[in-house]
Amino acid sequence: MRTQPAFWGLLPLMTLIWLPPLSWGDEKPSSGAESAERAQSPKGAGDEAESPTTPFHVSSVETVGAVEIHGQRVEYQVETGTFDQTSDSGEVKAKVFFVAYTRVGLEDRTRPVTFAFNGGPGSSSVWLHLGMLGPRRIVFPEDASPLRPPYHLENNPHSLLDITDLVFIDPVSTGFSRPAEKEDKSQFHGYQEDVRSVGQFIHDWTSHASRWESPKFLLGESYGGIRAAGLSEHLQSRYNLELNGAVVISGAINFQTLRFGNGNDLPYICFLPTYAATAWYHQALSEDLQALPLDEVVALAEDLALGKYADVLLRGSSATPAAVTEVVQELSQLTGLSETYLRRSNLRVPMSHFGKELLRDANRTIGRFDSRYKGIDQDSVGAQTEYDPSGAAIFGPFTATMNQYLREELKYEQPRTYEILTNKVHPWNYDTFTGRYVDGTESLREAMTANPFFKLYVACGYNDLATPHFAMQYTLDHLGLDESLRKNVTVSRFEGGHMMYIYEPSMERLRDELVKWYSAAY
């Protein structure tokens, strides 16, 4: 049986001093579009690339490449390595791994730079790196079927490298990032600890690369959403580093919307529309509902969730039998679950139970990160799924291709294990939230209020049962922003799951929207 952290995340890059033109290497074969061109710069793997005018210590290797993005040839430089994170006294506390892409031939100081990271906590930035943003990517089948090994990368025609430089950050203990020898890892493993560490990297890298005049953005996935919320305020209050905006992909910001448990009915309300989207995808609804477009089915579920369903849940045992019967019938119609099962569940079906029950008669389960994926448990009698079939379908491909890419194309040699998603960061310290749910909305509200030019773009997948779209909608509706600032928030929904970008039609629309959003954000 597989065990996985509650959240993962999906992903950050560093600018280089412009170098004279280098000779381009031969094209590497690839299945798909023209292969990315690469050549290694004179520095070898492990050689130190340090600016003579700054005290920061970077041990890295530099390469160059080119990729075609929407019909345009984009040449870029890559720096891959570790950045020493030090105390004020200069003592090295950790080595933070990063991969930084800078477009060649443009003015660095005024070009946008995006700091990208996934979540977990305990996730590297591999998912956003090789799934959405970078110049190379994995292509998955659009029908949510497993990808046959061995795996390989193709050029990414949807990369954002044409409009922004990219800095992929692996928080301490993920990827190749590690605490310094004899340093206590707990100083990095917690909400505030993580925000301080990642925030220091962003500040130090910005200074080292002379990018204080560049428009600056955060892009976080999953737990990266609450990290981005915390960073937005921390960078502002600690360093007076103002952001132009943040992009949140399938984000978790208010955990009350996601944590099933006694006394908290909110997740049942927030997950219902995704249950309906999942049932629709798997043809588990009546003919009249299956004939409707996905967004209309979801809208019906949202109306029920905030209306009759919320009312019955909040009333508890005081709800009338007639009201309960009516809600049970409508829930059954929109979720594909039987009325008997819903009654026996007291109208409260957590995600792990829904994933087991929906296709139980077919002896199949559904994925958590992406409910389009189906799995097979040992039997059909358990209450919850044995593993996440969507996680099983993507972890292997991302791990294999990242390890090959780092060593073969980016020329970075490292004997340690590249931790794509690790539980070594646990226990994760949430002491700041003792006695209440983990919630980053106030930090985000403070940052957006203090900087009225701060723009927020949020993307959610209809088939995401880890961080459902309606949970994020609830979070944003309760952000508490002044009416004059609400126009700074953009929310889009896509077919697909937690990583909606592995579904090609969604990735195409996501890029189109982000290109327009970036152009209006600075």
Short mmCIF file of C-alpha atoms in Angstrom, two decimals:
data_model
loop_
_atom_site.label_atom_id
_atom_site.label_comp_id
_atom_site.label_asym_id
_atom_site.label_seq_id
_atom_site.Cartn_x
_atom_site.Cartn_y
_atom_site.Cartn_z
CA MET A 1 0.00 0.00 0.00
CA ARG A 2 1.32 3.46 -0.86
CA THR A 3 1.40 6.22 1.70
CA GLN A 4 1.53 9.83 0.61
CA PRO A 5 1.66 13.22 2.33
CA ALA A 6 -1.61 15.12 2.53
CA PHE A 7 -0.52 17.69 0.03
CA TRP A 8 2.03 17.88 -2.70
CA GLY A 9 2.84 20.36 -4.74
CA LEU A 10 3.45 21.04 -7.51
CA LEU A 11 7.10 24.17 -8.54
CA PRO A 12 11.97 28.36 -9.53
CA LEU A 13 14.98 29.55 -11.53
CA MET A 14 17.99 31.82 -11.48
CA THR A 15 19.26 34.47 -13.88
CA LEU A 16 22.79 34.39 -15.24
CA ILE A 17 25.09 37.19 -16.32
CA TRP A 18 24.79 37.35 -20.10
CA LEU A 19 27.54 35.40 -21.81
CA PRO A 20 28.94 35.79 -25.32
CA PRO A 21 27.21 33.55 -27.85
CA LEU A 22 28.16 29.90 -27.50
CA SER A 23 28.19 27.24 -30.14
CA TRP A 24 24.96 25.28 -30.12
CA GLY A 25 25.03 21.52 -29.69
CA ASP A 26 23.50 19.09 -32.10
CA GLU A 27 19.80 18.55 -31.77
CA LYS A 28 18.80 15.65 -29.55
CA PRO A 29 16.16 13.26 -30.88
CA SER A 30 12.79 13.49 -29.26
CA SER A 31 9.28 12.27 -29.93
CA GLY A 32 7.32 15.34 -30.85
CA ALA A 33 8.43 18.82 -31.79
CA GLU A 34 11.95 20.00 -32.54
CA SER A 35 14.27 18.96 -29.76
CA ALA A 36 15.69 21.54 -27.34
CA GLU A 37 19.24 22.50 -28.23
CA ARG A 38 21.81 22.53 -25.47
CA ALA A 39 25.53 23.03 -24.94
CA GLN A 40 27.51 23.08 -21.74
CA SER A 41 29.24 26.33 -20.82
CA PRO A 42 32.92 26.28 -19.83
CA LYS A 43 32.03 25.63 -16.18
CA GLY A 44 31.81 21.97 -15.28
CA ALA A 45 29.38 20.32 -12.88
CA GLY A 46 30.23 21.31 -9.37
CA ASP A 47 32.34 24.33 -10.42
CA GLU A 48 31.47 27.46 -8.49
CA ALA A 49 29.71 30.23 -10.37
CA GLU A 50 30.07 33.26 -8.12
CA SER A 51 29.60 36.92 -8.86
CA PRO A 52 32.77 38.80 -7.91
CA THR A 53 30.71 41.74 -6.64
CA THR A 54 28.45 39.86 -4.21
CA PRO A 55 29.18 37.79 -1.09
CA PHE A 56 26.72 35.04 -1.97
CA HIS A 57 28.11 31.56 -2.52
CA VAL A 58 26.65 29.56 -5.39
CA SER A 59 27.95 26.18 -6.50
CA SER A 60 26.47 25.51 -9.92
CA VAL A 61 26.83 24.45 -13.52
CA GLU A 62 25.72 26.51 -16.51
CA THR A 63 24.20 25.34 -19.78
CA VAL A 64 22.38 26.94 -22.68
CA GLY A 65 19.47 25.85 -24.81
CA ALA A 66 16.73 26.83 -27.22
CA VAL A 67 13.09 25.86 -27.60
CA GLU A 68 10.24 26.85 -29.88
CA ILE A 69 7.33 28.37 -27.97
CA HIS A 70 4.22 29.19 -29.99
CA GLY A 71 6.21 29.49 -33.19
CA GLN A 72 8.99 31.62 -31.69
CA ARG A 73 12.56 30.45 -31.08
CA VAL A 74 13.53 31.20 -27.48
CA GLU A 75 17.19 30.95 -26.52
CA TYR A 76 17.98 30.65 -22.83
CA GLN A 77 20.67 30.08 -20.23
CA VAL A 78 20.28 27.69 -17.31
CA GLU A 79 22.04 27.70 -13.96
CA THR A 80 21.64 24.55 -11.88
CA GLY A 81 23.09 24.20 -8.41
CA THR A 82 22.91 25.13 -4.75
CA PHE A 83 22.76 28.49 -3.02
CA ASP A 84 24.25 28.71 0.47
CA GLN A 85 21.68 29.96 2.97
CA THR A 86 23.47 31.69 5.83
CA SER A 87 22.73 33.40 9.13
CA ASP A 88 23.52 37.08 9.64
CA SER A 89 26.87 36.02 11.05
CA GLY A 90 27.69 34.17 7.83
CA GLU A 91 27.23 30.64 9.19
CA VAL A 92 25.94 28.26 6.51
CA LYS A 93 22.59 26.81 7.60
CA ALA A 94 21.50 25.01 4.42
CA LYS A 95 22.20 24.50 0.74
CA VAL A 96 19.13 25.30 -1.33
CA PHE A 97 18.90 23.64 -4.75
CA PHE A 98 17.54 25.63 -7.67
CA VAL A 99 17.29 25.60 -11.44
CA ALA A 100 17.20 29.07 -13.02
CA TYR A 101 16.27 29.81 -16.64
CA THR A 102 17.04 33.20 -18.18
CA ARG A 103 16.13 34.19 -21.69
CA VAL A 104 19.14 35.25 -23.74
CA GLY A 105 19.41 38.66 -25.39
CA LEU A 106 16.94 40.62 -23.27
CA GLU A 107 17.58 43.15 -20.52
CA ASP A 108 17.68 41.18 -17.27
CA ARG A 109 16.85 44.01 -14.91
CA THR A 110 13.44 44.84 -16.34
CA ARG A 111 12.38 41.35 -17.47
CA PRO A 112 9.88 39.58 -15.20
CA VAL A 113 11.15 36.77 -12.98
CA THR A 114 8.90 34.08 -11.49
CA PHE A 115 9.86 32.05 -8.42
CA ALA A 116 8.14 28.68 -8.67
CA PHE A 117 7.64 25.89 -6.13
CA ASN A 118 5.32 23.00 -5.44
CA GLY A 119 4.01 22.02 -2.06
CA GLY A 120 3.60 18.91 0.07
CA PRO A 121 4.95 20.05 2.41
CA GLY A 122 7.83 17.85 1.31
CA SER A 123 7.61 18.27 -2.46
CA SER A 124 10.30 19.40 -4.85
CA SER A 125 9.49 21.70 -7.76
CA VAL A 126 9.67 18.87 -10.32
CA TRP A 127 5.94 18.90 -11.11
CA LEU A 128 5.73 22.51 -12.28
CA HIS A 129 9.20 22.27 -13.78
CA LEU A 130 8.61 19.30 -16.10
CA GLY A 131 4.84 19.45 -16.27
CA MET A 132 3.97 23.08 -16.94
CA LEU A 133 6.60 25.81 -16.94
CA GLY A 134 10.01 24.63 -18.12
CA PRO A 135 11.24 24.25 -21.71
CA ARG A 136 11.06 20.45 -21.48
CA ARG A 137 8.04 18.43 -20.36
CA ILE A 138 6.43 15.01 -20.01
CA VAL A 139 3.44 14.36 -22.26
CA PHE A 140 0.69 12.23 -20.69
CA PRO A 141 -2.19 10.49 -22.50
CA GLU A 142 -5.27 12.71 -22.63
CA ASP A 143 -7.54 9.80 -21.65
CA ALA A 144 -5.93 9.49 -18.18
CA SER A 145 -4.46 6.09 -18.98
CA PRO A 146 -1.06 5.08 -17.53
CA LEU A 147 2.06 6.11 -19.39
CA ARG A 148 4.14 3.12 -20.48
CA PRO A 149 7.80 3.13 -19.35
CA PRO A 150 10.49 4.00 -20.24
CA TYR A 151 9.71 7.69 -20.07
CA HIS A 152 11.17 10.65 -21.95
CA LEU A 153 10.88 14.41 -22.25
CA GLU A 154 9.72 16.50 -25.17
CA ASN A 155 9.99 20.20 -25.93
CA ASN A 156 7.33 22.28 -24.19
CA PRO A 157 5.57 24.64 -26.62
CA HIS A 158 3.51 26.00 -23.70
CA SER A 159 6.40 27.07 -21.46
CA LEU A 160 6.24 30.59 -20.00
CA LEU A 161 9.96 31.15 -20.60
CA ASP A 162 9.15 33.47 -23.50
CA ILE A 163 7.47 35.97 -21.15
CA THR A 164 9.24 35.49 -17.80
CA ASP A 165 12.50 34.16 -16.44
CA LEU A 166 11.94 31.17 -14.16
CA VAL A 167 13.54 30.19 -10.86
CA PHE A 168 12.54 26.75 -9.54
CA ILE A 169 13.12 26.39 -5.80
CA ASP A 170 13.36 23.13 -3.87
CA PRO A 171 12.71 23.89 -0.18
CA VAL A 172 15.14 22.41 2.33
CA SER A 173 15.04 18.57 2.45
CA THR A 174 13.35 18.32 -0.97
CA GLY A 175 15.09 17.80 -4.30
CA PHE A 176 18.82 18.18 -3.64
CA SER A 177 18.32 20.82 -0.91
CA ARG A 178 19.69 19.81 2.49
CA PRO A 179 20.39 21.35 5.91
CA ALA A 180 24.09 22.03 6.50
CA GLU A 181 26.01 19.43 8.48
CA LYS A 182 25.02 19.35 12.17
CA GLU A 183 22.18 21.83 11.57
CA ASP A 184 18.79 20.95 13.09
CA LYS A 185 16.40 20.28 10.21
CA SER A 186 13.42 21.43 12.29
CA GLN A 187 14.48 25.05 11.71
CA PHE A 188 13.19 24.61 8.13
CA HIS A 189 10.26 22.23 8.66
CA GLY A 190 7.21 24.26 9.56
CA TYR A 191 4.89 26.92 8.19
CA GLN A 192 6.78 29.96 9.47
CA GLU A 193 10.16 28.23 9.20
CA ASP A 194 9.52 27.39 5.54
CA VAL A 195 8.30 30.89 4.72
CA ARG A 196 11.43 32.41 6.29
CA SER A 197 13.78 30.01 4.46
CA VAL A 198 12.17 30.31 1.01
CA GLY A 199 11.77 34.05 1.55
CA GLN A 200 15.47 34.40 2.35
CA PHE A 201 16.36 32.51 -0.82
CA ILE A 202 14.20 34.83 -2.92
CA HIS A 203 15.71 37.91 -1.28
CA ASP A 204 19.29 36.66 -1.58
CA TRP A 205 18.87 35.48 -5.16
CA THR A 206 17.30 38.80 -6.15
CA SER A 207 20.28 40.64 -4.68
CA HIS A 208 22.87 38.24 -6.10
CA ALA A 209 21.38 38.44 -9.60
CA SER A 210 20.73 42.21 -9.45
CA ARG A 211 17.01 41.76 -10.14
CA TRP A 212 15.48 44.23 -7.68
CA GLU A 213 14.16 46.29 -10.61
CA SER A 214 12.51 43.28 -12.28
CA PRO A 215 8.78 42.62 -11.97
CA LYS A 216 8.60 39.70 -9.52
CA PHE A 217 6.04 36.92 -9.25
CA LEU A 218 5.42 33.80 -7.18
CA LEU A 219 3.95 30.63 -8.68
CA GLY A 220 2.96 27.89 -6.23
CA GLU A 221 1.01 24.68 -6.49
CA SER A 222 -0.95 22.84 -3.77
CA TYR A 223 0.72 23.62 -0.40
CA GLY A 224 2.60 26.12 -2.51
CA GLY A 225 -0.61 28.14 -2.32
CA ILE A 226 -0.35 28.75 1.43
CA ARG A 227 3.42 29.17 1.04
CA ALA A 228 2.77 31.89 -1.56
CA ALA A 229 0.26 33.54 0.77
CA GLY A 230 2.78 33.59 3.61
CA LEU A 231 5.63 34.70 1.37
CA SER A 232 3.60 37.57 -0.06
CA GLU A 233 3.34 39.15 3.38
CA HIS A 234 6.78 38.03 4.64
CA LEU A 235 8.74 39.39 1.67
CA GLN A 236 6.88 42.65 2.08
CA SER A 237 7.26 43.06 5.85
CA ARG A 238 10.76 41.59 6.26
CA TYR A 239 12.55 42.84 3.15
CA ASN A 240 10.22 45.49 1.66
CA LEU A 241 10.29 43.32 -1.45
CA GLU A 242 7.07 43.99 -3.31
CA LEU A 243 5.59 41.50 -5.73
CA ASN A 244 3.62 42.21 -8.86
CA GLY A 245 1.55 39.14 -8.23
CA ALA A 246 1.19 35.45 -7.53
CA VAL A 247 -0.15 32.48 -9.46
CA VAL A 248 -1.72 29.66 -7.44
CA ILE A 249 -2.26 26.30 -9.14
CA SER A 250 -4.65 23.94 -7.29
CA GLY A 251 -3.86 25.71 -4.07
CA ALA A 252 -4.48 24.94 -0.43
CA ILE A 253 -4.75 28.12 1.65
CA ASN A 254 -7.44 27.48 4.28
CA PHE A 255 -7.21 23.92 5.62
CA GLN A 256 -10.65 24.09 7.23
CA THR A 257 -12.10 23.67 3.74
CA LEU A 258 -10.12 20.43 3.25
CA ARG A 259 -9.88 18.59 6.60
CA PHE A 260 -12.72 16.13 7.15
CA GLY A 261 -13.51 15.63 10.81
CA ASN A 262 -16.10 15.79 13.57
CA GLY A 263 -17.55 19.24 13.99
CA ASN A 264 -16.33 20.52 10.61
CA ASP A 265 -18.98 20.19 7.91
CA LEU A 266 -17.30 22.68 5.56
CA PRO A 267 -15.27 20.11 3.55
CA TYR A 268 -18.39 18.10 2.71
CA ILE A 269 -19.87 21.26 1.18
CA CYS A 270 -16.64 22.16 -0.64
CA PHE A 271 -16.02 18.67 -2.08
CA LEU A 272 -19.56 18.06 -3.38
CA PRO A 273 -19.13 19.84 -6.76
CA THR A 274 -15.98 17.79 -7.46
CA TYR A 275 -17.86 14.60 -6.59
CA ALA A 276 -20.40 15.61 -9.22
CA ALA A 277 -17.69 16.39 -11.80
CA THR A 278 -16.08 13.01 -11.10
CA ALA A 279 -19.33 11.09 -11.39
CA TRP A 280 -20.05 12.90 -14.66
CA TYR A 281 -16.62 12.00 -16.04
CA HIS A 282 -17.11 8.31 -15.21
CA GLN A 283 -20.63 8.20 -16.69
CA ALA A 284 -22.17 7.46 -13.29
CA LEU A 285 -25.09 9.92 -13.54
CA SER A 286 -28.50 9.71 -15.14
CA GLU A 287 -28.86 10.23 -18.89
CA ASP A 288 -30.29 13.72 -18.52
CA LEU A 289 -27.39 14.87 -16.34
CA GLN A 290 -24.79 13.15 -18.52
CA ALA A 291 -26.21 15.07 -21.48
CA LEU A 292 -25.36 18.40 -19.83
CA PRO A 293 -21.96 20.09 -20.19
CA LEU A 294 -19.59 19.57 -17.25
CA ASP A 295 -19.80 23.15 -16.01
CA GLU A 296 -23.59 23.00 -15.85
CA VAL A 297 -23.51 19.82 -13.76
CA VAL A 298 -20.97 21.43 -11.44
CA ALA A 299 -23.14 24.54 -11.15
CA LEU A 300 -26.11 22.40 -10.06
CA ALA A 301 -23.92 20.78 -7.40
CA GLU A 302 -22.67 24.15 -6.19
CA ASP A 303 -26.23 25.42 -5.79
CA LEU A 304 -27.12 22.32 -3.79
CA ALA A 305 -23.94 22.57 -1.72
CA LEU A 306 -24.54 26.15 -0.61
CA GLY A 307 -28.30 25.72 -0.34
CA LYS A 308 -30.26 22.73 0.89
CA TYR A 309 -27.21 20.58 1.66
CA ALA A 310 -25.50 23.24 3.80
CA ASP A 311 -28.76 23.94 5.61
CA VAL A 312 -29.30 20.27 6.53
CA LEU A 313 -25.70 19.82 7.67
CA LEU A 314 -25.78 22.93 9.83
CA ARG A 315 -29.10 21.97 11.40
CA GLY A 316 -27.79 18.53 12.32
CA SER A 317 -30.33 16.38 14.11
CA SER A 318 -32.85 19.23 14.08
CA ALA A 319 -33.23 18.97 10.29
CA THR A 320 -36.70 17.73 9.34
CA PRO A 321 -37.07 14.22 7.88
CA ALA A 322 -38.59 15.74 4.74
CA ALA A 323 -35.62 18.06 4.25
CA VAL A 324 -33.17 15.19 4.78
CA THR A 325 -35.02 12.98 2.28
CA GLU A 326 -35.00 15.74 -0.34
CA VAL A 327 -31.26 16.34 0.09
CA VAL A 328 -30.47 12.62 -0.01
CA GLN A 329 -32.31 12.29 -3.31
CA GLU A 330 -30.53 15.26 -4.89
CA LEU A 331 -27.16 14.17 -3.54
CA SER A 332 -27.64 10.73 -5.04
CA GLN A 333 -28.55 12.20 -8.41
CA LEU A 334 -25.47 14.44 -8.53
CA THR A 335 -22.84 12.14 -7.00
CA GLY A 336 -23.79 8.72 -8.38
CA LEU A 337 -23.91 7.30 -4.84
CA SER A 338 -26.95 5.35 -3.67
CA GLU A 339 -29.47 6.89 -1.32
CA THR A 340 -28.88 4.01 1.09
CA TYR A 341 -25.15 4.69 1.21
CA LEU A 342 -25.70 8.41 1.75
CA ARG A 343 -28.11 7.81 4.62
CA ARG A 344 -25.75 5.32 6.24
CA SER A 345 -22.99 7.92 5.90
CA ASN A 346 -25.13 10.49 7.67
CA LEU A 347 -24.91 12.61 4.48
CA ARG A 348 -21.18 13.02 5.09
CA VAL A 349 -18.87 11.23 2.64
CA PRO A 350 -15.14 12.00 2.96
CA MET A 351 -13.01 11.88 -0.16
CA SER A 352 -11.33 8.55 0.61
CA HIS A 353 -14.76 6.91 0.96
CA PHE A 354 -16.11 8.50 -2.20
CA GLY A 355 -13.06 7.26 -4.10
CA LYS A 356 -13.87 3.71 -3.03
CA GLU A 357 -17.64 3.80 -3.39
CA LEU A 358 -18.31 5.46 -6.75
CA LEU A 359 -17.08 2.55 -8.92
CA ARG A 360 -17.28 -0.19 -6.29
CA ASP A 361 -19.53 -2.42 -8.41
CA ALA A 362 -16.89 -2.38 -11.15
CA ASN A 363 -14.13 -3.16 -8.61
CA ARG A 364 -12.41 0.13 -9.43
CA THR A 365 -11.31 3.14 -7.38
CA ILE A 366 -10.67 6.74 -8.41
CA GLY A 367 -7.70 9.03 -7.94
CA ARG A 368 -7.27 11.75 -5.35
CA PHE A 369 -4.98 14.12 -7.24
CA ASP A 370 -6.90 13.45 -10.43
CA SER A 371 -10.22 11.65 -10.26
CA ARG A 372 -10.10 10.79 -13.96
CA TYR A 373 -7.64 8.00 -13.11
CA LYS A 374 -8.90 4.58 -12.00
CA GLY A 375 -7.23 2.01 -9.76
CA ILE A 376 -7.74 -1.57 -8.56
CA ASP A 377 -7.80 -2.49 -4.87
CA GLN A 378 -7.32 -5.97 -3.46
CA ASP A 379 -11.07 -6.20 -2.86
CA SER A 380 -14.25 -4.17 -3.10
CA VAL A 381 -15.41 -4.36 0.50
CA GLY A 382 -13.19 -1.79 2.22
CA ALA A 383 -14.33 1.64 3.32
CA GLN A 384 -11.55 3.57 1.58
CA THR A 385 -9.01 3.27 -1.21
CA GLU A 386 -5.70 1.44 -0.73
CA TYR A 387 -3.69 3.92 -2.82
CA ASP A 388 -4.04 6.88 -5.13
CA PRO A 389 -4.09 5.63 -8.74
CA SER A 390 -3.39 9.13 -10.07
CA GLY A 391 -0.28 9.41 -7.91
CA ALA A 392 0.83 5.96 -9.08
CA ALA A 393 0.45 7.10 -12.69
CA ILE A 394 2.60 10.23 -12.42
CA PHE A 395 5.26 9.74 -9.72
CA GLY A 396 7.37 7.33 -11.76
CA PRO A 397 7.48 9.37 -14.98
CA PHE A 398 8.40 12.60 -13.19
CA THR A 399 11.10 10.90 -11.11
CA ALA A 400 12.76 9.16 -14.05
CA THR A 401 12.75 12.13 -16.37
CA MET A 402 13.95 14.60 -13.72
CA ASN A 403 16.92 12.42 -12.81
CA GLN A 404 17.84 11.97 -16.48
CA TYR A 405 17.30 15.65 -17.34
CA LEU A 406 19.46 16.97 -14.50
CA ARG A 407 22.40 14.74 -15.36
CA GLU A 408 22.22 14.49 -19.14
CA GLU A 409 20.91 17.85 -20.30
CA LEU A 410 21.67 20.21 -17.40
CA LYS A 411 25.01 18.45 -16.70
CA TYR A 412 24.45 18.48 -12.94
CA GLU A 413 25.99 15.50 -11.17
CA GLN A 414 24.93 14.75 -7.61
CA PRO A 415 25.17 11.36 -5.84
CA ARG A 416 22.33 12.11 -3.43
CA THR A 417 18.75 11.07 -4.08
CA TYR A 418 16.64 13.74 -5.71
CA GLU A 419 13.67 13.79 -3.32
CA ILE A 420 10.66 14.48 -5.51
CA LEU A 421 8.20 14.02 -2.63
CA THR A 422 9.44 13.09 0.82
CA ASN A 423 8.02 12.54 4.31
CA LYS A 424 11.40 13.50 5.81
CA VAL A 425 10.08 16.99 6.50
CA HIS A 426 7.63 15.67 9.06
CA PRO A 427 6.69 16.55 11.73
CA TRP A 428 5.80 19.87 10.15
CA ASN A 429 5.42 22.67 12.69
CA TYR A 430 2.07 24.46 12.70
CA ASP A 431 2.46 26.03 16.15
CA THR A 432 1.40 29.40 14.78
CA PHE A 433 -2.08 27.94 14.28
CA THR A 434 -2.42 26.13 17.61
CA GLY A 435 -6.11 25.78 18.48
CA ARG A 436 -7.36 26.63 15.00
CA TYR A 437 -7.15 25.45 11.41
CA VAL A 438 -4.10 26.28 9.33
CA ASP A 439 -5.09 29.32 7.28
CA GLY A 440 -2.98 31.72 5.19
CA THR A 441 -5.79 34.00 4.05
CA GLU A 442 -4.97 36.83 6.46
CA SER A 443 -1.36 37.00 5.26
CA LEU A 444 -2.59 37.16 1.68
CA ARG A 445 -5.17 39.83 2.49
CA GLU A 446 -2.56 41.95 4.29
CA ALA A 447 -0.13 41.73 1.37
CA MET A 448 -2.75 42.59 -1.24
CA THR A 449 -4.08 45.46 0.85
CA ALA A 450 -0.66 46.99 1.51
CA ASN A 451 0.23 46.67 -2.20
CA PRO A 452 -2.88 47.53 -4.24
CA PHE A 453 -1.06 46.58 -7.47
CA PHE A 454 -0.66 42.96 -6.37
CA LYS A 455 -2.52 40.63 -8.76
CA LEU A 456 -3.64 37.07 -7.96
CA TYR A 457 -4.39 34.39 -10.56
CA VAL A 458 -5.88 31.08 -9.38
CA ALA A 459 -6.30 27.94 -11.50
CA CYS A 460 -8.33 24.94 -10.33
CA GLY A 461 -9.12 21.54 -11.84
CA TYR A 462 -12.64 20.11 -11.88
CA ASN A 463 -11.25 16.63 -11.11
CA ASP A 464 -9.01 17.63 -8.21
CA LEU A 465 -10.00 15.72 -5.06
CA ALA A 466 -6.96 16.94 -3.11
CA THR A 467 -7.70 20.68 -3.27
CA PRO A 468 -11.17 21.04 -4.86
CA HIS A 469 -12.06 24.15 -6.82
CA PHE A 470 -15.01 24.97 -4.56
CA ALA A 471 -12.77 24.95 -1.49
CA MET A 472 -10.61 27.58 -3.15
CA GLN A 473 -13.69 29.55 -4.17
CA TYR A 474 -14.88 29.55 -0.54
CA THR A 475 -11.42 30.69 0.57
CA LEU A 476 -11.36 33.60 -1.88
CA ASP A 477 -14.95 34.59 -1.09
CA HIS A 478 -13.90 34.88 2.57
CA LEU A 479 -10.57 36.59 1.94
CA GLY A 480 -11.95 39.87 3.29
CA LEU A 481 -10.53 42.07 0.56
CA ASP A 482 -11.91 45.57 0.20
CA GLU A 483 -14.29 45.85 -2.73
CA SER A 484 -11.83 48.07 -4.60
CA LEU A 485 -9.23 45.24 -4.60
CA ARG A 486 -11.42 42.32 -5.62
CA LYS A 487 -10.80 43.05 -9.28
CA ASN A 488 -7.19 42.00 -8.66
CA VAL A 489 -8.26 38.37 -8.25
CA THR A 490 -8.77 36.12 -11.28
CA VAL A 491 -10.09 32.56 -10.95
CA SER A 492 -10.26 29.98 -13.74
CA ARG A 493 -11.44 26.38 -13.78
CA PHE A 494 -10.16 23.66 -16.06
CA GLU A 495 -10.89 20.10 -17.04
CA GLY A 496 -8.39 17.80 -15.37
CA GLY A 497 -7.14 17.29 -11.87
CA HIS A 498 -4.62 18.74 -9.42
CA MET A 499 -2.16 19.02 -12.31
CA MET A 500 -4.62 20.19 -14.92
CA TYR A 501 -1.66 21.08 -17.11
CA ILE A 502 -0.96 17.43 -17.96
CA TYR A 503 -4.25 17.52 -19.90
CA GLU A 504 -3.27 19.18 -23.18
CA PRO A 505 -6.46 21.21 -23.90
CA SER A 506 -6.32 22.68 -20.39
CA MET A 507 -2.61 23.46 -20.67
CA GLU A 508 -3.20 25.37 -23.89
CA ARG A 509 -5.90 27.54 -22.32
CA LEU A 510 -3.92 27.96 -19.09
CA ARG A 511 -0.94 29.35 -20.99
CA ASP A 512 -3.12 31.70 -23.04
CA GLU A 513 -4.71 33.11 -19.90
CA LEU A 514 -1.39 33.47 -18.08
CA VAL A 515 0.23 35.32 -20.98
CA LYS A 516 -2.59 37.89 -20.86
CA TRP A 517 -2.49 38.01 -17.06
CA TYR A 518 1.26 38.65 -16.90
CA SER A 519 1.05 41.42 -19.49
CA ALA A 520 -1.52 43.24 -17.34
CA ALA A 521 0.26 42.65 -14.02
CA TYR A 522 3.24 44.98 -14.53
#
